């Protein structure tokens, strides 16, 4: 009788689902699982921390439109990886977490790393289950993959007890499960007609392009919609590039005016959450057309006039075909379009002045400008941190979708290195540049070694201002520390992050001036290995926290 171990059944099930890479950390009881995964020709990327590998799997799901897979040990491993599960669920990205667990015969006896993992993951996952038997592992895995991508994407969890992993099953009795397939639907034609009628009457329409549009691969349809209808559009941070930032209808530089002045707002894969100020900055008389795959999302925080439920590319295609042409005969002469362009030009002048600041130490804007001038067109940019991410959002332009990843809806720090590793694996032909705050980098700094070991030529730029949000100069730090009044946001001044890179076999740079930064970026981009640039900027001093997104 031919037999397979549970580890082998699991590995074959992943191969049947088209898995190319698995992110994780091995240990008891999942070492055999990782080895079986490798034996199936699936690449295994071994991390240093479960949070980071779960974030990598989360980003892989967004970039590939199919579940990222994360394998961790029982108990604490699943607890740590829960960060990626929640991140995926909140961001609506597909992820399958596989966790080892104690032997079924020892449950309740105080077994090694015993934990109620299925129950723990269930509130944050679309599906959380343990296979009924080794033979049923393929069926449970198929269901986990199907739930992860169906409808609104999200996270799932598969529990794998140690006795399943090491046990054996008759090959002939192992369930035969096919590859999980997604299904897509159009919106109701009558709703499309009503949306087209409202859009035809609009005088100041606005299209809001969310990260859901980037995930859904709706760029072709949305670009056609913008070009045909000629309405201004506003991308959310991870919706950038769905329509090129260089497009003349881009209203990003006049965001507040666009939201306030629009008489019709079309939400394209964008949720009305904190990123859009819960809709409180919308024109109170605006009509709202919402396009989303999830019916429960319709009307959250703002009443919706037309709800178009369906797969975004299909629904936008319906809209394009229903519209007769531009929202007005001469969009360039439209008062709303002209006002946005004028406001954007004023903001551009202000922004340009910030780019050329000669202040020492460098400002955020000057540092970002020096980096921006040297990035290749096909760069994938990872943006993480508080000020670092908030300011960078207004600096870097993208002409293609899914080229910018940040902390997204869940806004959790520590995603940077995991996201960068996943992005480089996804796009081996492109340079991946992670611009991260010093505090954010601290969450996952040891993943530098993971990237070096995996031969991934990342460029990591640590924007070092000596603190969380704001830091202190050395003399300020010493004075406040002596008084016992050191701010909780302060980090040790001028930490040598570049030495961490050198310690794991990467190239490290320490830069303090625009000239040094420019040369370091050029050198890093020419390198075939990983490089880290420790960029010292003005700490900012002890001050009140104030971010644009905090305003209600």
Short mmCIF file of C-alpha atoms in Angstrom, two decimals:
data_model
loop_
_atom_site.label_atom_id
_atom_site.label_comp_id
_atom_site.label_asym_id
_atom_site.label_seq_id
_atom_site.Cartn_x
_atom_site.Cartn_y
_atom_site.Cartn_z
CA UNK A 1 0.00 0.00 0.00
CA UNK A 2 1.43 3.37 -1.03
CA UNK A 3 1.26 6.00 1.69
CA UNK A 4 1.90 9.71 2.12
CA UNK A 5 2.68 11.58 5.32
CA UNK A 6 0.44 14.44 6.31
CA UNK A 7 3.31 16.82 5.52
CA UNK A 8 3.51 15.43 1.99
CA UNK A 9 -0.26 15.64 1.53
CA UNK A 10 -0.21 19.28 2.62
CA UNK A 11 2.67 20.12 0.30
CA UNK A 12 0.99 18.44 -2.67
CA UNK A 13 -2.21 20.32 -1.85
CA UNK A 14 -0.34 23.62 -2.04
CA UNK A 15 1.15 22.66 -5.38
CA UNK A 16 -2.35 21.80 -6.64
CA UNK A 17 -3.40 25.35 -5.69
CA UNK A 18 -0.63 26.81 -7.82
CA UNK A 19 1.54 28.00 -4.93
CA UNK A 20 4.99 29.19 -6.01
CA UNK A 21 6.44 30.46 -2.74
CA UNK A 22 5.74 29.99 0.96
CA UNK A 23 6.88 32.42 3.67
CA UNK A 24 7.49 31.15 7.17
CA UNK A 25 9.59 30.06 10.10
CA UNK A 26 10.15 26.39 10.89
CA UNK A 27 10.44 24.54 14.15
CA UNK A 28 8.55 21.81 15.95
CA UNK A 29 6.24 20.49 14.51
CA UNK A 30 6.42 21.97 10.98
CA UNK A 31 10.02 21.23 9.88
CA UNK A 32 8.83 18.21 7.88
CA UNK A 33 6.14 20.34 6.25
CA UNK A 34 8.67 22.89 4.99
CA UNK A 35 10.90 20.11 3.68
CA UNK A 36 7.95 18.51 1.88
CA UNK A 37 7.06 21.91 0.40
CA UNK A 38 10.58 22.26 -0.99
CA UNK A 39 10.42 18.70 -2.35
CA UNK A 40 7.38 19.76 -4.38
CA UNK A 41 9.43 22.51 -6.06
CA UNK A 42 7.88 25.33 -4.06
CA UNK A 43 10.29 27.98 -2.83
CA UNK A 44 10.39 28.45 0.95
CA UNK A 45 11.56 31.80 2.32
CA UNK A 46 12.58 31.39 5.94
CA UNK A 47 12.19 34.55 8.03
CA UNK A 48 13.43 35.66 11.44
CA UNK A 49 10.05 36.71 12.88
CA UNK A 50 6.54 35.41 12.27
CA UNK A 51 5.05 38.89 11.99
CA UNK A 52 7.33 39.70 9.08
CA UNK A 53 6.69 36.48 7.20
CA UNK A 54 2.94 36.92 7.64
CA UNK A 55 3.23 40.47 6.29
CA UNK A 56 5.18 39.15 3.30
CA UNK A 57 2.43 36.63 2.58
CA UNK A 58 -0.13 39.40 2.94
CA UNK A 59 1.66 41.59 0.39
CA UNK A 60 2.10 38.61 -1.96
CA UNK A 61 -1.66 38.19 -1.94
CA UNK A 62 -2.20 41.83 -2.94
CA UNK A 63 0.44 41.75 -5.67
CA UNK A 64 -0.59 38.42 -7.20
CA UNK A 65 -4.38 38.41 -6.74
CA UNK A 66 -4.11 34.96 -5.21
CA UNK A 67 -3.41 33.89 -1.63
CA UNK A 68 -0.03 34.38 -0.07
CA UNK A 69 0.89 31.37 2.07
CA UNK A 70 2.53 31.53 5.48
CA UNK A 71 3.73 28.52 7.52
CA UNK A 72 4.47 28.88 11.23
CA UNK A 73 4.93 26.75 14.32
CA UNK A 74 2.27 26.11 16.92
CA UNK A 75 1.24 28.39 19.78
CA UNK A 76 3.45 31.49 19.83
CA UNK A 77 4.13 31.16 16.11
CA UNK A 78 0.44 31.45 15.26
CA UNK A 79 0.01 34.24 17.81
CA UNK A 80 2.77 36.26 16.15
CA UNK A 81 1.49 35.51 12.65
CA UNK A 82 -1.97 36.70 13.64
CA UNK A 83 -0.63 40.19 12.82
CA UNK A 84 -0.55 39.28 9.13
CA UNK A 85 -3.94 37.59 9.32
CA UNK A 86 -5.57 40.73 10.69
CA UNK A 87 -3.63 42.90 8.25
CA UNK A 88 -4.92 40.84 5.33
CA UNK A 89 -8.47 40.75 6.64
CA UNK A 90 -8.64 44.53 7.18
CA UNK A 91 -6.93 45.30 3.86
CA UNK A 92 -9.02 42.60 2.13
CA UNK A 93 -6.03 40.75 0.67
CA UNK A 94 -6.00 36.95 0.28
CA UNK A 95 -3.81 35.00 2.69
CA UNK A 96 -3.68 31.40 3.90
CA UNK A 97 -1.95 30.86 7.24
CA UNK A 98 -0.95 27.28 8.06
CA UNK A 99 -0.04 26.61 11.67
CA UNK A 100 1.32 23.52 13.31
CA UNK A 101 -0.42 22.46 16.52
CA UNK A 102 -0.04 19.91 19.28
CA UNK A 103 -1.03 16.27 18.91
CA UNK A 104 -4.79 15.79 18.97
CA UNK A 105 -4.47 13.13 21.68
CA UNK A 106 -2.77 15.63 24.01
CA UNK A 107 -5.23 18.51 23.71
CA UNK A 108 -6.25 19.71 27.15
CA UNK A 109 -3.30 17.95 28.79
CA UNK A 110 -0.94 20.92 28.72
CA UNK A 111 0.84 19.87 25.54
CA UNK A 112 3.86 21.67 24.10
CA UNK A 113 2.72 25.08 22.79
CA UNK A 114 -0.91 24.04 23.07
CA UNK A 115 -3.21 26.84 21.97
CA UNK A 116 -6.78 27.21 20.71
CA UNK A 117 -5.53 28.33 17.32
CA UNK A 118 -8.62 27.66 15.21
CA UNK A 119 -10.75 29.62 17.66
CA UNK A 120 -8.14 32.37 17.98
CA UNK A 121 -7.97 33.00 14.23
CA UNK A 122 -11.70 32.68 13.53
CA UNK A 123 -12.74 36.29 14.42
CA UNK A 124 -10.12 37.65 12.01
CA UNK A 125 -10.48 35.17 9.16
CA UNK A 126 -13.08 34.23 6.56
CA UNK A 127 -12.44 30.57 7.29
CA UNK A 128 -10.58 28.85 10.13
CA UNK A 129 -10.52 25.05 10.38
CA UNK A 130 -8.66 21.86 11.07
CA UNK A 131 -8.99 19.03 8.52
CA UNK A 132 -11.09 16.14 9.90
CA UNK A 133 -8.31 13.71 8.91
CA UNK A 134 -5.07 13.47 6.98
CA UNK A 135 -7.04 12.24 3.97
CA UNK A 136 -9.19 15.41 4.02
CA UNK A 137 -6.26 17.87 4.09
CA UNK A 138 -6.61 18.66 0.33
CA UNK A 139 -10.32 19.50 0.72
CA UNK A 140 -9.68 21.82 3.66
CA UNK A 141 -6.81 23.53 1.84
CA UNK A 142 -8.93 24.02 -1.30
CA UNK A 143 -11.68 25.58 0.77
CA UNK A 144 -9.20 27.88 2.53
CA UNK A 145 -7.90 29.10 -0.83
CA UNK A 146 -11.41 29.50 -2.24
CA UNK A 147 -12.63 31.50 0.75
CA UNK A 148 -9.51 33.68 0.64
CA UNK A 149 -10.22 34.94 -2.91
CA UNK A 150 -14.00 34.67 -3.24
CA UNK A 151 -16.05 37.87 -3.06
CA UNK A 152 -14.19 40.28 -0.83
CA UNK A 153 -10.72 38.72 -0.36
CA UNK A 154 -9.37 38.01 3.09
CA UNK A 155 -7.46 35.70 5.39
CA UNK A 156 -8.00 32.02 6.18
CA UNK A 157 -6.37 29.60 8.61
CA UNK A 158 -5.59 25.86 8.37
CA UNK A 159 -4.59 24.02 11.53
CA UNK A 160 -2.21 21.08 11.17
CA UNK A 161 -1.68 18.90 14.29
CA UNK A 162 1.66 17.20 14.83
CA UNK A 163 0.15 13.72 14.54
CA UNK A 164 -1.28 14.67 11.13
CA UNK A 165 2.12 15.92 9.97
CA UNK A 166 3.99 12.79 11.02
CA UNK A 167 1.16 10.35 10.41
CA UNK A 168 0.48 8.53 7.15
CA UNK A 169 -2.51 7.93 4.91
CA UNK A 170 -3.29 5.52 2.10
CA UNK A 171 -2.59 7.46 -1.09
CA UNK A 172 -5.71 6.02 -2.71
CA UNK A 173 -7.88 7.45 0.07
CA UNK A 174 -6.46 11.01 -0.02
CA UNK A 175 -9.12 13.42 -1.26
CA UNK A 176 -8.68 14.80 -4.76
CA UNK A 177 -9.31 18.55 -4.64
CA UNK A 178 -8.94 20.78 -7.68
CA UNK A 179 -7.53 24.30 -7.79
CA UNK A 180 -9.77 26.90 -6.16
CA UNK A 181 -11.38 29.16 -8.76
CA UNK A 182 -12.91 32.57 -8.29
CA UNK A 183 -16.11 33.74 -9.94
CA UNK A 184 -16.89 37.26 -11.09
CA UNK A 185 -20.15 39.12 -11.61
CA UNK A 186 -21.41 42.28 -13.29
CA UNK A 187 -23.67 44.86 -11.71
CA UNK A 188 -27.43 44.99 -12.30
CA UNK A 189 -27.98 46.66 -15.72
CA UNK A 190 -30.73 48.89 -14.30
CA UNK A 191 -28.30 50.22 -11.68
CA UNK A 192 -25.76 50.90 -14.43
CA UNK A 193 -28.40 52.92 -16.31
CA UNK A 194 -29.18 54.98 -13.21
CA UNK A 195 -25.48 55.61 -12.55
CA UNK A 196 -24.98 56.70 -16.17
CA UNK A 197 -27.95 59.08 -15.90
CA UNK A 198 -26.51 60.72 -12.77
CA UNK A 199 -23.05 61.00 -14.33
CA UNK A 200 -24.49 62.58 -17.48
CA UNK A 201 -26.05 65.34 -15.35
CA UNK A 202 -22.94 65.99 -13.23
CA UNK A 203 -21.20 69.36 -13.39
CA UNK A 204 -18.30 68.56 -11.06
CA UNK A 205 -17.83 64.77 -10.84
CA UNK A 206 -14.97 63.06 -9.02
CA UNK A 207 -13.72 59.48 -9.38
CA UNK A 208 -12.01 58.08 -6.27
CA UNK A 209 -9.70 55.18 -7.12
CA UNK A 210 -8.98 52.88 -4.18
CA UNK A 211 -6.49 50.09 -3.59
CA UNK A 212 -9.33 47.70 -4.38
CA UNK A 213 -9.02 48.86 -7.98
CA UNK A 214 -5.30 48.05 -7.93
CA UNK A 215 -5.95 44.60 -6.46
CA UNK A 216 -8.73 43.87 -8.99
CA UNK A 217 -6.47 44.73 -11.96
CA UNK A 218 -9.01 47.32 -13.12
CA UNK A 219 -6.45 49.75 -14.54
CA UNK A 220 -7.33 49.27 -18.21
CA UNK A 221 -11.05 49.86 -17.65
CA UNK A 222 -10.60 52.79 -15.26
CA UNK A 223 -8.12 54.51 -17.57
CA UNK A 224 -10.67 54.17 -20.37
CA UNK A 225 -13.37 55.57 -18.08
CA UNK A 226 -11.24 58.61 -17.18
CA UNK A 227 -10.31 59.26 -20.80
CA UNK A 228 -13.89 58.93 -22.05
CA UNK A 229 -15.69 60.74 -19.24
CA UNK A 230 -12.84 63.23 -18.58
CA UNK A 231 -13.69 63.56 -14.89
CA UNK A 232 -11.05 64.46 -12.32
CA UNK A 233 -9.88 61.48 -10.27
CA UNK A 234 -8.38 61.11 -6.83
CA UNK A 235 -6.30 58.00 -6.04
CA UNK A 236 -5.98 56.77 -2.48
CA UNK A 237 -2.36 56.10 -1.45
CA UNK A 238 -2.28 52.51 -2.74
CA UNK A 239 -4.56 53.34 -5.65
CA UNK A 240 -1.80 55.45 -7.17
CA UNK A 241 -0.79 54.34 -10.66
CA UNK A 242 -4.10 52.68 -11.56
CA UNK A 243 -4.40 55.83 -13.64
CA UNK A 244 -0.97 57.43 -14.21
CA UNK A 245 -0.20 60.18 -11.70
CA UNK A 246 0.92 62.27 -14.68
CA UNK A 247 -2.62 62.27 -16.13
CA UNK A 248 -3.99 65.85 -16.40
CA UNK A 249 -7.17 64.89 -14.54
CA UNK A 250 -5.27 63.80 -11.42
CA UNK A 251 -6.67 65.85 -8.53
CA UNK A 252 -4.25 64.61 -5.83
CA UNK A 253 -2.68 68.04 -5.42
CA UNK A 254 -6.11 69.57 -4.85
CA UNK A 255 -7.58 66.80 -2.70
CA UNK A 256 -9.61 68.90 -0.24
CA UNK A 257 -11.04 71.12 -2.96
CA UNK A 258 -11.96 68.09 -5.06
CA UNK A 259 -13.81 66.39 -2.20
CA UNK A 260 -15.62 69.58 -1.21
CA UNK A 261 -16.57 70.63 -4.74
CA UNK A 262 -17.70 67.34 -6.31
CA UNK A 263 -21.43 67.06 -7.00
CA UNK A 264 -21.08 63.36 -7.88
CA UNK A 265 -18.54 61.04 -6.25
CA UNK A 266 -17.82 57.64 -7.79
CA UNK A 267 -16.08 55.24 -5.40
CA UNK A 268 -14.07 52.66 -7.34
CA UNK A 269 -12.84 50.01 -4.92
CA UNK A 270 -12.44 52.65 -2.21
CA UNK A 271 -13.95 52.38 1.26
CA UNK A 272 -15.21 55.48 3.06
CA UNK A 273 -13.04 54.95 6.13
CA UNK A 274 -10.41 57.06 7.91
CA UNK A 275 -8.38 57.41 4.71
CA UNK A 276 -11.30 59.34 3.17
CA UNK A 277 -12.21 61.06 6.46
CA UNK A 278 -15.35 58.90 6.77
CA UNK A 279 -16.89 60.96 3.98
CA UNK A 280 -17.17 64.04 6.22
CA UNK A 281 -15.24 66.18 3.74
CA UNK A 282 -17.51 65.27 0.85
CA UNK A 283 -19.91 67.90 -0.49
CA UNK A 284 -22.99 67.26 1.65
CA UNK A 285 -25.19 67.48 -1.44
CA UNK A 286 -23.08 65.15 -3.55
CA UNK A 287 -24.62 62.07 -5.07
CA UNK A 288 -22.62 58.92 -4.32
CA UNK A 289 -22.10 56.02 -6.71
CA UNK A 290 -20.25 53.15 -5.08
CA UNK A 291 -18.64 50.25 -6.96
CA UNK A 292 -17.57 47.40 -4.72
CA UNK A 293 -17.45 43.61 -4.71
CA UNK A 294 -18.89 43.52 -1.18
CA UNK A 295 -22.59 44.38 -0.68
CA UNK A 296 -22.08 45.02 3.03
CA UNK A 297 -19.68 47.85 2.20
CA UNK A 298 -22.33 49.83 0.36
CA UNK A 299 -23.38 52.95 2.25
CA UNK A 300 -20.90 52.63 5.11
CA UNK A 301 -20.51 56.14 6.64
CA UNK A 302 -22.28 57.91 3.74
CA UNK A 303 -25.63 57.22 2.06
CA UNK A 304 -25.26 55.80 -1.45
CA UNK A 305 -27.47 56.84 -4.35
CA UNK A 306 -26.44 53.95 -6.60
CA UNK A 307 -24.74 50.76 -5.41
CA UNK A 308 -22.98 48.82 -8.15
CA UNK A 309 -22.00 45.46 -6.76
CA UNK A 310 -19.64 43.31 -8.79
CA UNK A 311 -16.12 42.68 -10.00
CA UNK A 312 -14.59 46.10 -10.57
CA UNK A 313 -13.20 45.59 -14.10
CA UNK A 314 -16.53 44.20 -15.29
CA UNK A 315 -18.61 46.93 -13.65
CA UNK A 316 -16.39 49.75 -14.91
CA UNK A 317 -16.61 48.24 -18.40
CA UNK A 318 -20.40 48.44 -18.08
CA UNK A 319 -20.14 52.11 -17.09
CA UNK A 320 -17.81 52.94 -19.97
CA UNK A 321 -20.23 51.41 -22.44
CA UNK A 322 -23.22 53.20 -20.89
CA UNK A 323 -21.66 56.68 -20.94
CA UNK A 324 -22.01 58.79 -24.08
CA UNK A 325 -18.84 60.86 -23.64
CA UNK A 326 -17.28 63.61 -21.47
CA UNK A 327 -19.33 64.92 -18.55
CA UNK A 328 -19.42 68.33 -20.27
CA UNK A 329 -18.74 69.26 -23.86
CA UNK A 330 -15.50 71.12 -23.10
CA UNK A 331 -13.98 69.74 -19.86
CA UNK A 332 -10.99 72.11 -20.07
CA UNK A 333 -13.39 75.06 -19.75
CA UNK A 334 -15.28 73.54 -16.83
CA UNK A 335 -15.13 75.68 -13.69
CA UNK A 336 -14.48 72.71 -11.41
CA UNK A 337 -11.68 71.30 -13.58
CA UNK A 338 -10.08 74.75 -13.93
CA UNK A 339 -10.23 75.39 -10.16
CA UNK A 340 -8.57 72.05 -9.40
CA UNK A 341 -5.81 72.72 -11.93
CA UNK A 342 -5.16 76.20 -10.51
CA UNK A 343 -5.07 74.90 -6.94
CA UNK A 344 -2.76 72.04 -7.94
CA UNK A 345 -0.36 74.47 -9.60
CA UNK A 346 -0.15 76.59 -6.45
CA UNK A 347 0.57 73.51 -4.34
CA UNK A 348 3.18 72.33 -6.84
CA UNK A 349 5.07 75.62 -6.46
CA UNK A 350 5.06 75.26 -2.68
CA UNK A 351 6.19 71.65 -2.92
CA UNK A 352 9.03 72.53 -5.28
CA UNK A 353 10.36 75.09 -2.81
CA UNK A 354 10.46 72.42 -0.09
CA UNK A 355 12.48 70.14 -2.38
CA UNK A 356 15.31 72.67 -2.58
CA UNK A 357 15.67 73.50 1.10
CA UNK A 358 19.32 73.95 2.11
CA UNK A 359 18.63 73.36 5.80
CA UNK A 360 21.07 71.14 7.66
CA UNK A 361 20.38 68.48 8.77
CA UNK A 362 18.20 67.63 5.77
CA UNK A 363 14.43 67.96 5.81
CA UNK A 364 12.13 65.12 4.78
CA UNK A 365 11.27 66.85 1.51
CA UNK A 366 14.89 67.47 0.51
CA UNK A 367 15.85 63.87 1.28
CA UNK A 368 12.87 62.52 -0.65
CA UNK A 369 13.65 64.79 -3.60
CA UNK A 370 17.23 63.51 -3.84
CA UNK A 371 15.92 59.94 -3.81
CA UNK A 372 13.13 60.69 -6.30
CA UNK A 373 15.52 62.11 -8.88
CA UNK A 374 17.37 58.80 -9.08
CA UNK A 375 14.67 56.14 -8.95
CA UNK A 376 14.07 54.08 -12.10
CA UNK A 377 10.66 54.34 -13.75
CA UNK A 378 9.72 50.75 -12.92
CA UNK A 379 10.66 50.99 -9.24
CA UNK A 380 8.49 49.30 -6.63
CA UNK A 381 8.40 51.59 -3.60
CA UNK A 382 7.68 50.41 -0.07
CA UNK A 383 6.72 53.27 2.23
CA UNK A 384 6.56 52.78 5.98
CA UNK A 385 6.61 55.05 8.99
CA UNK A 386 4.60 57.95 10.36
CA UNK A 387 6.06 61.18 8.95
CA UNK A 388 8.07 59.14 6.45
CA UNK A 389 4.97 57.58 4.90
CA UNK A 390 2.69 60.60 5.27
CA UNK A 391 5.07 63.01 3.52
CA UNK A 392 6.31 60.51 0.92
CA UNK A 393 2.72 60.04 -0.27
CA UNK A 394 2.81 63.58 -1.71
CA UNK A 395 6.27 63.29 -3.27
CA UNK A 396 6.50 60.11 -5.35
CA UNK A 397 4.53 59.65 -8.56
CA UNK A 398 3.56 56.35 -10.14
CA UNK A 399 2.53 55.60 -13.69
CA UNK A 400 1.66 51.93 -13.14
CA UNK A 401 -0.45 50.18 -10.47
CA UNK A 402 0.81 48.08 -7.59
CA UNK A 403 4.14 49.88 -7.59
CA UNK A 404 3.57 51.52 -4.21
CA UNK A 405 2.93 49.57 -1.01
CA UNK A 406 2.44 51.16 2.38
CA UNK A 407 0.85 50.37 5.75
CA UNK A 408 -2.57 50.66 4.07
CA UNK A 409 -5.88 50.54 5.93
CA UNK A 410 -4.66 48.82 9.09
CA UNK A 411 -1.76 51.30 9.38
CA UNK A 412 0.50 48.90 11.25
CA UNK A 413 4.21 49.49 11.57
CA UNK A 414 6.66 46.67 10.88
CA UNK A 415 5.39 45.69 7.43
CA UNK A 416 8.27 47.26 5.47
CA UNK A 417 10.79 44.45 5.18
CA UNK A 418 8.18 41.73 4.68
CA UNK A 419 6.47 43.79 1.97
CA UNK A 420 9.82 44.52 0.29
CA UNK A 421 10.83 40.85 0.23
CA UNK A 422 7.49 39.83 -1.25
CA UNK A 423 7.65 42.62 -3.84
CA UNK A 424 11.15 41.65 -4.97
CA UNK A 425 10.10 38.02 -5.36
CA UNK A 426 7.07 39.16 -7.34
CA UNK A 427 9.05 41.51 -9.57
CA UNK A 428 12.60 40.13 -9.84
CA UNK A 429 13.25 42.33 -12.89
CA UNK A 430 12.56 45.59 -11.00
CA UNK A 431 14.37 47.42 -8.23
CA UNK A 432 12.50 47.42 -4.95
CA UNK A 433 13.24 50.41 -2.73
CA UNK A 434 11.96 50.52 0.86
CA UNK A 435 11.88 54.00 2.37
CA UNK A 436 11.21 53.44 6.06
CA UNK A 437 11.25 55.50 9.21
CA UNK A 438 13.82 54.58 11.84
CA UNK A 439 11.19 53.53 14.34
CA UNK A 440 9.31 51.43 11.78
CA UNK A 441 12.54 49.79 10.63
CA UNK A 442 13.20 48.62 14.17
CA UNK A 443 10.21 46.26 14.02
CA UNK A 444 11.77 44.08 11.33
CA UNK A 445 15.44 45.04 10.99
CA UNK A 446 16.74 41.47 11.20
CA UNK A 447 14.86 40.59 8.02
CA UNK A 448 17.85 42.20 6.29
CA UNK A 449 19.52 38.85 6.87
CA UNK A 450 16.52 37.07 5.34
CA UNK A 451 16.82 39.19 2.20
CA UNK A 452 20.60 38.71 1.95
CA UNK A 453 20.28 34.94 2.43
CA UNK A 454 17.56 34.88 -0.23
CA UNK A 455 19.75 36.88 -2.66
CA UNK A 456 17.26 39.74 -2.95
CA UNK A 457 18.91 43.04 -4.01
CA UNK A 458 16.71 45.38 -1.99
CA UNK A 459 17.55 49.02 -1.43
CA UNK A 460 16.52 50.00 2.09
CA UNK A 461 16.64 53.69 3.03
CA UNK A 462 16.18 54.41 6.72
CA UNK A 463 14.98 57.97 7.28
CA UNK A 464 16.61 58.52 10.65
CA UNK A 465 15.19 61.36 12.75
CA UNK A 466 16.05 59.76 16.10
CA UNK A 467 12.51 59.00 17.15
CA UNK A 468 8.91 57.96 16.75
CA UNK A 469 7.31 60.85 14.85
CA UNK A 470 9.96 63.28 16.12
CA UNK A 471 13.38 62.82 17.71
CA UNK A 472 15.99 64.85 19.56
CA UNK A 473 19.48 66.14 18.88
CA UNK A 474 22.14 64.57 21.11
CA UNK A 475 22.43 67.61 23.45
CA UNK A 476 18.63 67.79 23.86
CA UNK A 477 18.50 64.08 24.50
CA UNK A 478 21.23 64.25 27.16
CA UNK A 479 19.60 67.21 28.90
CA UNK A 480 16.11 65.72 29.06
CA UNK A 481 17.44 62.31 30.08
CA UNK A 482 19.37 63.89 32.97
CA UNK A 483 16.14 65.61 34.08
CA UNK A 484 14.16 62.39 33.86
CA UNK A 485 11.94 63.95 31.18
CA UNK A 486 13.00 61.98 28.12
CA UNK A 487 10.01 61.79 25.74
CA UNK A 488 8.58 58.34 25.14
CA UNK A 489 8.93 59.02 21.41
CA UNK A 490 12.69 59.53 21.61
CA UNK A 491 15.16 56.95 20.29
CA UNK A 492 18.93 56.93 20.80
CA UNK A 493 20.33 59.66 18.50
CA UNK A 494 22.24 58.71 15.35
CA UNK A 495 21.99 54.92 15.62
CA UNK A 496 24.35 53.23 13.14
CA UNK A 497 21.77 51.25 11.20
CA UNK A 498 24.21 50.82 8.32
CA UNK A 499 26.36 48.60 10.55
CA UNK A 500 23.47 46.14 10.93
CA UNK A 501 23.47 45.79 7.15
CA UNK A 502 27.20 45.22 7.05
CA UNK A 503 26.93 42.64 9.85
CA UNK A 504 24.65 40.44 7.70
CA UNK A 505 26.69 40.77 4.52
CA UNK A 506 25.02 43.78 2.88
CA UNK A 507 26.40 47.18 1.91
CA UNK A 508 25.84 50.02 4.38
CA UNK A 509 25.95 53.77 3.85
CA UNK A 510 25.78 56.64 6.33
CA UNK A 511 24.69 59.94 4.77
CA UNK A 512 24.15 63.40 6.23
CA UNK A 513 23.96 65.72 3.20
CA UNK A 514 21.96 65.79 -0.05
CA UNK A 515 25.15 65.14 -2.02
CA UNK A 516 26.04 62.10 0.06
CA UNK A 517 22.48 60.79 -0.21
CA UNK A 518 22.40 61.17 -3.98
CA UNK A 519 25.68 59.31 -4.44
CA UNK A 520 24.61 56.55 -2.05
CA UNK A 521 21.30 56.00 -3.89
CA UNK A 522 23.12 55.80 -7.23
CA UNK A 523 25.63 53.33 -5.84
CA UNK A 524 22.92 51.20 -4.20
CA UNK A 525 20.90 51.02 -7.42
CA UNK A 526 23.98 49.89 -9.33
CA UNK A 527 24.71 47.14 -6.79
CA UNK A 528 23.58 43.57 -7.37
CA UNK A 529 23.22 42.95 -3.64
CA UNK A 530 21.25 44.44 -0.77
CA UNK A 531 22.13 47.97 0.31
CA UNK A 532 21.01 50.00 3.32
CA UNK A 533 21.31 53.78 3.47
CA UNK A 534 21.14 55.35 6.92
CA UNK A 535 19.92 58.87 6.11
CA UNK A 536 20.19 61.33 8.99
CA UNK A 537 17.63 64.14 8.81
CA UNK A 538 16.46 66.90 11.14
CA UNK A 539 15.03 65.28 14.29
CA UNK A 540 12.25 67.83 14.65
CA UNK A 541 12.44 68.20 18.41
CA UNK A 542 9.77 67.63 21.03
CA UNK A 543 6.45 68.84 19.61
CA UNK A 544 2.74 68.11 19.42
CA UNK A 545 1.76 65.37 17.00
CA UNK A 546 -0.28 66.60 14.05
CA UNK A 547 -1.04 64.68 10.86
CA UNK A 548 -3.44 65.62 8.08
CA UNK A 549 -5.24 62.28 8.31
CA UNK A 550 -5.99 62.84 12.02
CA UNK A 551 -8.32 65.75 11.28
CA UNK A 552 -11.94 64.66 11.25
#
